[in-house]
Amino acid sequence: MDLTSQLPQMRRNHQRVLDLFAEDRMVLGLGCRALLSSLASQLLPEQIVGAATTERSILQVMERETPDVVVLSEPLEEGSGVALVTTLKERWPHLRILLLVMGDPRSERLHNCVKALQQGVSVVSDRFIGSGTVMAAVQSLSVGARFLDSAIATTADNLPRLSEREKDVMRWQLAGLSNGEIAAQLQISPETVKSHLSNVFQKLDVRNRQQAALMVLQLGLLGT
């Protein structure tokens, strides 16, 4: 997509962000080091009090710096930005959080986060970077409100649902077992395993075991 025409608005938005958070101390918790470096270079030095790329290190920085605002990504280098949102809000209820979802905005974990969306949390998809959506999220964050962009709001309710037995079959399939071996583990027939896999393929709109395995991992359909 050609965003050249939007550059002037992007620059105005950047200045607006600086103004909105001029008095706040901010931590960047991003799994992408290039994005972290870019944001750190664009914000005022006195605004950024910490930066980290894993769930554990972000928590350590948070405890040390107790900032007003944290910018998180999903995924992180290690751990989950979505899971961290819940942890941070439990420990620091007044903390304001911007969660940037990278790639496909569908996941069961994200869906659960959306259902429990709290005040002071904004969730946006990287698909809208460069549009007014991110600015709207930032403005909501600046006043302690909550915000959910339309890409995530739309897909969250359309997440594929696997039955518990289908999840069991996929867990063993991810472990490398054949249909016969899965059947033995679950004490069902190989034909029943094949039927469950067929149902999974249909729900996920995939054609084979490899594609199904990748999809259930990407969407977090098997839980934690």
PDB file of C-alpha atoms in Angstrom:
ATOM      1  CA  MET A   1       0.000   0.000   0.000  1.00  0.00           C
ATOM      2  CA  ASP A   2       1.326   3.435  -0.950  1.00  0.00           C
ATOM      3  CA  LEU A   3       1.203   5.653   2.156  1.00  0.00           C
ATOM      4  CA  THR A   4       3.101   8.613   0.704  1.00  0.00           C
ATOM      5  CA  SER A   5       0.064  10.870   0.790  1.00  0.00           C
ATOM      6  CA  GLN A   6      -0.347  10.167   4.498  1.00  0.00           C
ATOM      7  CA  LEU A   7       3.153  11.297   5.501  1.00  0.00           C
ATOM      8  CA  PRO A   8       2.117  14.836   6.522  1.00  0.00           C
ATOM      9  CA  GLN A   9      -0.619  13.428   8.778  1.00  0.00           C
ATOM     10  CA  MET A  10       1.814  10.894  10.234  1.00  0.00           C
ATOM     11  CA  ARG A  11       4.152  13.730  11.194  1.00  0.00           C
ATOM     12  CA  ARG A  12       1.309  15.669  12.801  1.00  0.00           C
ATOM     13  CA  ASN A  13       0.250  12.546  14.682  1.00  0.00           C
ATOM     14  CA  HIS A  14       3.805  12.062  15.922  1.00  0.00           C
ATOM     15  CA  GLN A  15       3.875  15.555  17.380  1.00  0.00           C
ATOM     16  CA  ARG A  16       0.458  14.991  18.924  1.00  0.00           C
ATOM     17  CA  VAL A  17       1.744  11.845  20.660  1.00  0.00           C
ATOM     18  CA  LEU A  18       4.674  13.795  22.082  1.00  0.00           C
ATOM     19  CA  ASP A  19       2.263  16.402  23.423  1.00  0.00           C
ATOM     20  CA  LEU A  20      -0.179  13.864  24.899  1.00  0.00           C
ATOM     21  CA  PHE A  21       2.514  11.988  26.800  1.00  0.00           C
ATOM     22  CA  ALA A  22       4.833  14.876  27.587  1.00  0.00           C
ATOM     23  CA  GLU A  23       4.417  14.407  31.344  1.00  0.00           C
ATOM     24  CA  ASP A  24       4.413  10.588  31.343  1.00  0.00           C
ATOM     25  CA  ARG A  25       7.141   8.038  31.934  1.00  0.00           C
ATOM     26  CA  MET A  26       7.004   5.240  29.385  1.00  0.00           C
ATOM     27  CA  VAL A  27       8.337   1.681  29.013  1.00  0.00           C
ATOM     28  CA  LEU A  28       8.622  -0.013  25.604  1.00  0.00           C
ATOM     29  CA  GLY A  29       8.070  -3.767  25.686  1.00  0.00           C
ATOM     30  CA  LEU A  30       8.309  -4.932  22.089  1.00  0.00           C
ATOM     31  CA  GLY A  31       9.296  -8.242  20.526  1.00  0.00           C
ATOM     32  CA  CYS A  32      10.631  -6.528  17.400  1.00  0.00           C
ATOM     33  CA  ARG A  33      13.943  -4.828  18.184  1.00  0.00           C
ATOM     34  CA  ALA A  34      13.818  -2.715  15.021  1.00  0.00           C
ATOM     35  CA  LEU A  35      10.418  -1.298  16.008  1.00  0.00           C
ATOM     36  CA  LEU A  36      11.595  -0.738  19.569  1.00  0.00           C
ATOM     37  CA  SER A  37      14.635   1.170  18.329  1.00  0.00           C
ATOM     38  CA  SER A  38      12.506   3.238  15.951  1.00  0.00           C
ATOM     39  CA  LEU A  39      10.011   4.257  18.638  1.00  0.00           C
ATOM     40  CA  ALA A  40      12.743   5.008  21.149  1.00  0.00           C
ATOM     41  CA  SER A  41      14.432   7.328  18.659  1.00  0.00           C
ATOM     42  CA  GLN A  42      11.191   9.190  17.902  1.00  0.00           C
ATOM     43  CA  LEU A  43      10.131   9.881  21.486  1.00  0.00           C
ATOM     44  CA  LEU A  44      11.771  12.315  23.860  1.00  0.00           C
ATOM     45  CA  PRO A  45      14.673  10.820  25.853  1.00  0.00           C
ATOM     46  CA  GLU A  46      13.088  11.816  29.152  1.00  0.00           C
ATOM     47  CA  GLN A  47       9.872   9.972  28.214  1.00  0.00           C
ATOM     48  CA  ILE A  48      11.482   6.541  27.784  1.00  0.00           C
ATOM     49  CA  VAL A  49      12.528   5.100  31.144  1.00  0.00           C
ATOM     50  CA  GLY A  50      12.899   1.464  30.085  1.00  0.00           C
ATOM     51  CA  ALA A  51      12.867  -0.976  27.184  1.00  0.00           C
ATOM     52  CA  ALA A  52      12.763  -4.772  26.975  1.00  0.00           C
ATOM     53  CA  THR A  53      11.818  -7.542  24.555  1.00  0.00           C
ATOM     54  CA  THR A  54      10.660 -10.512  26.707  1.00  0.00           C
ATOM     55  CA  GLU A  55       7.794 -10.951  29.160  1.00  0.00           C
ATOM     56  CA  ARG A  56      10.139 -11.580  32.080  1.00  0.00           C
ATOM     57  CA  SER A  57      12.444  -8.645  31.366  1.00  0.00           C
ATOM     58  CA  ILE A  58       9.499  -6.277  30.831  1.00  0.00           C
ATOM     59  CA  LEU A  59       8.147  -7.193  34.277  1.00  0.00           C
ATOM     60  CA  GLN A  60      11.573  -6.531  35.801  1.00  0.00           C
ATOM     61  CA  VAL A  61      11.747  -3.113  34.144  1.00  0.00           C
ATOM     62  CA  MET A  62       8.200  -2.329  35.271  1.00  0.00           C
ATOM     63  CA  GLU A  63       8.993  -3.141  38.898  1.00  0.00           C
ATOM     64  CA  ARG A  64      12.112  -1.010  38.777  1.00  0.00           C
ATOM     65  CA  GLU A  65      10.703   2.029  36.960  1.00  0.00           C
ATOM     66  CA  THR A  66       6.916   2.002  37.716  1.00  0.00           C
ATOM     67  CA  PRO A  67       6.037   4.017  34.588  1.00  0.00           C
ATOM     68  CA  ASP A  68       2.742   5.654  33.672  1.00  0.00           C
ATOM     69  CA  VAL A  69       2.462   4.060  30.219  1.00  0.00           C
ATOM     70  CA  VAL A  70       3.725   0.849  28.632  1.00  0.00           C
ATOM     71  CA  VAL A  71       3.696  -0.006  24.929  1.00  0.00           C
ATOM     72  CA  LEU A  72       3.575  -3.783  24.374  1.00  0.00           C
ATOM     73  CA  SER A  73       3.569  -6.010  21.317  1.00  0.00           C
ATOM     74  CA  GLU A  74       2.104  -9.432  20.637  1.00  0.00           C
ATOM     75  CA  PRO A  75       4.190 -11.493  20.117  1.00  0.00           C
ATOM     76  CA  LEU A  76       7.259 -10.813  22.238  1.00  0.00           C
ATOM     77  CA  GLU A  77      10.687 -12.423  21.827  1.00  0.00           C
ATOM     78  CA  GLU A  78       9.724 -14.712  24.707  1.00  0.00           C
ATOM     79  CA  GLY A  79       6.343 -14.869  26.397  1.00  0.00           C
ATOM     80  CA  SER A  80       3.080 -13.175  25.491  1.00  0.00           C
ATOM     81  CA  GLY A  81       2.201  -9.498  25.358  1.00  0.00           C
ATOM     82  CA  VAL A  82      -1.489 -10.393  25.672  1.00  0.00           C
ATOM     83  CA  ALA A  83      -0.908 -12.395  28.855  1.00  0.00           C
ATOM     84  CA  LEU A  84       1.268  -9.597  30.198  1.00  0.00           C
ATOM     85  CA  VAL A  85      -1.582  -7.082  29.830  1.00  0.00           C
ATOM     86  CA  THR A  86      -3.600  -9.004  32.421  1.00  0.00           C
ATOM     87  CA  THR A  87      -0.646  -9.332  34.793  1.00  0.00           C
ATOM     88  CA  LEU A  88       0.245  -5.649  34.580  1.00  0.00           C
ATOM     89  CA  LYS A  89      -3.307  -4.422  35.144  1.00  0.00           C
ATOM     90  CA  GLU A  90      -3.658  -6.681  38.193  1.00  0.00           C
ATOM     91  CA  ARG A  91      -0.478  -5.288  39.731  1.00  0.00           C
ATOM     92  CA  TRP A  92      -0.829  -1.677  38.579  1.00  0.00           C
ATOM     93  CA  PRO A  93      -4.539  -0.936  37.979  1.00  0.00           C
ATOM     94  CA  HIS A  94      -3.926   2.660  36.887  1.00  0.00           C
ATOM     95  CA  LEU A  95      -1.243   1.766  34.369  1.00  0.00           C
ATOM     96  CA  ARG A  96      -2.109   2.687  30.770  1.00  0.00           C
ATOM     97  CA  ILE A  97      -1.243   0.046  28.172  1.00  0.00           C
ATOM     98  CA  LEU A  98      -1.053   0.158  24.382  1.00  0.00           C
ATOM     99  CA  LEU A  99      -0.955  -3.367  22.901  1.00  0.00           C
ATOM    100  CA  LEU A 100       0.200  -3.589  19.285  1.00  0.00           C
ATOM    101  CA  VAL A 101      -0.844  -6.886  17.661  1.00  0.00           C
ATOM    102  CA  MET A 102       1.573  -7.908  14.916  1.00  0.00           C
ATOM    103  CA  GLY A 103       0.357 -10.049  12.007  1.00  0.00           C
ATOM    104  CA  ASP A 104      -2.890 -12.021  12.120  1.00  0.00           C
ATOM    105  CA  PRO A 105      -5.104 -10.420  14.792  1.00  0.00           C
ATOM    106  CA  ARG A 106      -6.901 -13.709  15.495  1.00  0.00           C
ATOM    107  CA  SER A 107      -5.985 -15.804  18.516  1.00  0.00           C
ATOM    108  CA  GLU A 108      -7.903 -17.358  21.374  1.00  0.00           C
ATOM    109  CA  ARG A 109      -5.654 -15.633  23.881  1.00  0.00           C
ATOM    110  CA  LEU A 110      -6.284 -12.261  22.246  1.00  0.00           C
ATOM    111  CA  HIS A 111     -10.005 -13.014  22.100  1.00  0.00           C
ATOM    112  CA  ASN A 112     -10.033 -13.589  25.870  1.00  0.00           C
ATOM    113  CA  CYS A 113      -8.083 -10.363  26.394  1.00  0.00           C
ATOM    114  CA  VAL A 114     -10.610  -8.462  24.278  1.00  0.00           C
ATOM    115  CA  LYS A 115     -13.527  -9.868  26.264  1.00  0.00           C
ATOM    116  CA  ALA A 116     -11.893  -8.624  29.464  1.00  0.00           C
ATOM    117  CA  LEU A 117     -10.734  -5.309  27.999  1.00  0.00           C
ATOM    118  CA  GLN A 118     -10.231  -2.856  30.863  1.00  0.00           C
ATOM    119  CA  GLN A 119     -10.086   0.889  31.161  1.00  0.00           C
ATOM    120  CA  GLY A 120      -6.667   2.232  30.277  1.00  0.00           C
ATOM    121  CA  VAL A 121      -5.955  -0.464  27.659  1.00  0.00           C
ATOM    122  CA  SER A 122      -5.863   0.163  23.907  1.00  0.00           C
ATOM    123  CA  VAL A 123      -5.475  -2.740  21.470  1.00  0.00           C
ATOM    124  CA  VAL A 124      -4.574  -2.081  17.838  1.00  0.00           C
ATOM    125  CA  SER A 125      -3.442  -4.142  14.852  1.00  0.00           C
ATOM    126  CA  ASP A 126      -0.234  -3.292  13.014  1.00  0.00           C
ATOM    127  CA  ARG A 127      -2.367  -3.382   9.843  1.00  0.00           C
ATOM    128  CA  PHE A 128      -3.599   0.083  10.801  1.00  0.00           C
ATOM    129  CA  ILE A 129      -0.216   1.710  11.395  1.00  0.00           C
ATOM    130  CA  GLY A 130      -0.184   4.885   9.337  1.00  0.00           C
ATOM    131  CA  SER A 131      -3.934   5.425   9.671  1.00  0.00           C
ATOM    132  CA  GLY A 132      -5.918   7.482  12.140  1.00  0.00           C
ATOM    133  CA  THR A 133      -6.763   4.364  14.132  1.00  0.00           C
ATOM    134  CA  VAL A 134      -3.501   4.330  16.048  1.00  0.00           C
ATOM    135  CA  MET A 135      -3.938   8.011  16.850  1.00  0.00           C
ATOM    136  CA  ALA A 136      -7.437   7.326  18.148  1.00  0.00           C
ATOM    137  CA  ALA A 137      -6.021   4.564  20.346  1.00  0.00           C
ATOM    138  CA  VAL A 138      -3.348   6.884  21.714  1.00  0.00           C
ATOM    139  CA  GLN A 139      -5.891   9.601  22.449  1.00  0.00           C
ATOM    140  CA  SER A 140      -8.071   7.111  24.319  1.00  0.00           C
ATOM    141  CA  LEU A 141      -5.034   5.962  26.258  1.00  0.00           C
ATOM    142  CA  SER A 142      -4.081   9.501  27.231  1.00  0.00           C
ATOM    143  CA  VAL A 143      -7.355   9.918  29.152  1.00  0.00           C
ATOM    144  CA  GLY A 144      -7.367   6.414  30.628  1.00  0.00           C
ATOM    145  CA  ALA A 145     -10.146   5.072  28.386  1.00  0.00           C
ATOM    146  CA  ARG A 146     -10.123   1.790  26.465  1.00  0.00           C
ATOM    147  CA  PHE A 147      -9.929   1.263  22.711  1.00  0.00           C
ATOM    148  CA  LEU A 148     -10.214  -1.696  20.337  1.00  0.00           C
ATOM    149  CA  ASP A 149      -9.631  -1.293  16.618  1.00  0.00           C
ATOM    150  CA  SER A 150     -12.098  -2.672  14.096  1.00  0.00           C
ATOM    151  CA  ALA A 151      -9.752  -5.312  12.621  1.00  0.00           C
ATOM    152  CA  ILE A 152      -9.484  -7.058  15.985  1.00  0.00           C
ATOM    153  CA  ALA A 153     -13.097  -6.427  17.002  1.00  0.00           C
ATOM    154  CA  THR A 154     -14.305  -8.041  13.779  1.00  0.00           C
ATOM    155  CA  THR A 155     -12.074 -11.124  13.849  1.00  0.00           C
ATOM    156  CA  ALA A 156     -12.358 -11.834  17.581  1.00  0.00           C
ATOM    157  CA  ASP A 157     -15.946 -13.004  17.220  1.00  0.00           C
ATOM    158  CA  ASN A 158     -15.119 -15.195  14.200  1.00  0.00           C
ATOM    159  CA  LEU A 159     -12.398 -17.291  15.796  1.00  0.00           C
ATOM    160  CA  PRO A 160     -12.629 -21.010  14.910  1.00  0.00           C
ATOM    161  CA  ARG A 161     -13.714 -23.188  17.841  1.00  0.00           C
ATOM    162  CA  LEU A 162     -12.315 -26.677  18.337  1.00  0.00           C
ATOM    163  CA  SER A 163     -13.994 -29.268  20.547  1.00  0.00           C
ATOM    164  CA  GLU A 164     -12.008 -30.669  23.463  1.00  0.00           C
ATOM    165  CA  ARG A 165     -11.542 -33.953  21.597  1.00  0.00           C
ATOM    166  CA  GLU A 166     -10.333 -32.118  18.491  1.00  0.00           C
ATOM    167  CA  LYS A 167      -7.835 -30.274  20.676  1.00  0.00           C
ATOM    168  CA  ASP A 168      -6.645 -33.589  22.133  1.00  0.00           C
ATOM    169  CA  VAL A 169      -6.121 -34.990  18.630  1.00  0.00           C
ATOM    170  CA  MET A 170      -4.198 -31.894  17.524  1.00  0.00           C
ATOM    171  CA  ARG A 171      -1.972 -31.946  20.618  1.00  0.00           C
ATOM    172  CA  TRP A 172      -0.882 -35.503  19.842  1.00  0.00           C
ATOM    173  CA  GLN A 173      -0.550 -34.666  16.162  1.00  0.00           C
ATOM    174  CA  LEU A 174       1.783 -31.798  17.066  1.00  0.00           C
ATOM    175  CA  ALA A 175       3.803 -34.304  19.094  1.00  0.00           C
ATOM    176  CA  GLY A 176       4.413 -36.235  15.862  1.00  0.00           C
ATOM    177  CA  LEU A 177       2.101 -39.199  16.388  1.00  0.00           C
ATOM    178  CA  SER A 178       0.390 -41.009  13.528  1.00  0.00           C
ATOM    179  CA  ASN A 179      -3.378 -41.518  13.388  1.00  0.00           C
ATOM    180  CA  GLY A 180      -2.987 -45.029  14.800  1.00  0.00           C
ATOM    181  CA  GLU A 181      -0.777 -43.815  17.643  1.00  0.00           C
ATOM    182  CA  ILE A 182      -3.202 -40.989  18.450  1.00  0.00           C
ATOM    183  CA  ALA A 183      -6.046 -43.487  18.485  1.00  0.00           C
ATOM    184  CA  ALA A 184      -4.165 -45.650  20.988  1.00  0.00           C
ATOM    185  CA  GLN A 185      -3.429 -42.668  23.246  1.00  0.00           C
ATOM    186  CA  LEU A 186      -7.060 -41.503  23.246  1.00  0.00           C
ATOM    187  CA  GLN A 187      -8.558 -45.002  23.213  1.00  0.00           C
ATOM    188  CA  ILE A 188     -10.592 -44.326  20.089  1.00  0.00           C
ATOM    189  CA  SER A 189     -10.488 -45.824  16.599  1.00  0.00           C
ATOM    190  CA  PRO A 190      -8.159 -44.539  13.835  1.00  0.00           C
ATOM    191  CA  GLU A 191     -11.298 -43.753  11.813  1.00  0.00           C
ATOM    192  CA  THR A 192     -12.515 -41.480  14.600  1.00  0.00           C
ATOM    193  CA  VAL A 193      -9.144 -39.720  14.663  1.00  0.00           C
ATOM    194  CA  LYS A 194      -9.400 -39.215  10.904  1.00  0.00           C
ATOM    195  CA  SER A 195     -12.920 -37.803  11.332  1.00  0.00           C
ATOM    196  CA  HIS A 196     -11.742 -35.339  14.002  1.00  0.00           C
ATOM    197  CA  LEU A 197      -8.873 -34.207  11.778  1.00  0.00           C
ATOM    198  CA  SER A 198     -11.268 -33.721   8.884  1.00  0.00           C
ATOM    199  CA  ASN A 199     -13.457 -31.520  11.074  1.00  0.00           C
ATOM    200  CA  VAL A 200     -10.423 -29.488  12.123  1.00  0.00           C
ATOM    201  CA  PHE A 201      -9.347 -29.028   8.491  1.00  0.00           C
ATOM    202  CA  GLN A 202     -12.822 -27.758   7.628  1.00  0.00           C
ATOM    203  CA  LYS A 203     -13.004 -25.343  10.570  1.00  0.00           C
ATOM    204  CA  LEU A 204      -9.575 -23.911   9.839  1.00  0.00           C
ATOM    205  CA  ASP A 205      -9.981 -23.970   6.046  1.00  0.00           C
ATOM    206  CA  VAL A 206      -6.755 -25.942   5.546  1.00  0.00           C
ATOM    207  CA  ARG A 207      -5.929 -29.011   3.451  1.00  0.00           C
ATOM    208  CA  ASN A 208      -3.496 -31.105   5.465  1.00  0.00           C
ATOM    209  CA  ARG A 209      -2.027 -31.902   8.883  1.00  0.00           C
ATOM    210  CA  GLN A 210       0.927 -29.545   8.477  1.00  0.00           C
ATOM    211  CA  GLN A 211      -1.266 -26.552   7.652  1.00  0.00           C
ATOM    212  CA  ALA A 212      -3.616 -27.399  10.526  1.00  0.00           C
ATOM    213  CA  ALA A 213      -0.725 -27.641  12.990  1.00  0.00           C
ATOM    214  CA  LEU A 214       0.615 -24.259  11.933  1.00  0.00           C
ATOM    215  CA  MET A 215      -2.819 -22.638  12.166  1.00  0.00           C
ATOM    216  CA  VAL A 216      -3.682 -23.921  15.653  1.00  0.00           C
ATOM    217  CA  LEU A 217      -0.330 -22.640  16.918  1.00  0.00           C
ATOM    218  CA  GLN A 218      -0.721 -19.239  15.265  1.00  0.00           C
ATOM    219  CA  LEU A 219      -4.237 -18.778  16.622  1.00  0.00           C
ATOM    220  CA  GLY A 220      -3.481 -20.259  20.046  1.00  0.00           C
ATOM    221  CA  LEU A 221      -6.430 -22.629  19.749  1.00  0.00           C
ATOM    222  CA  LEU A 222      -5.003 -25.228  22.133  1.00  0.00           C
ATOM    223  CA  GLY A 223      -4.727 -22.858  25.082  1.00  0.00           C
ATOM    224  CA  THR A 224      -1.698 -22.502  27.337  1.00  0.00           C
TER     225      THR A 224
END
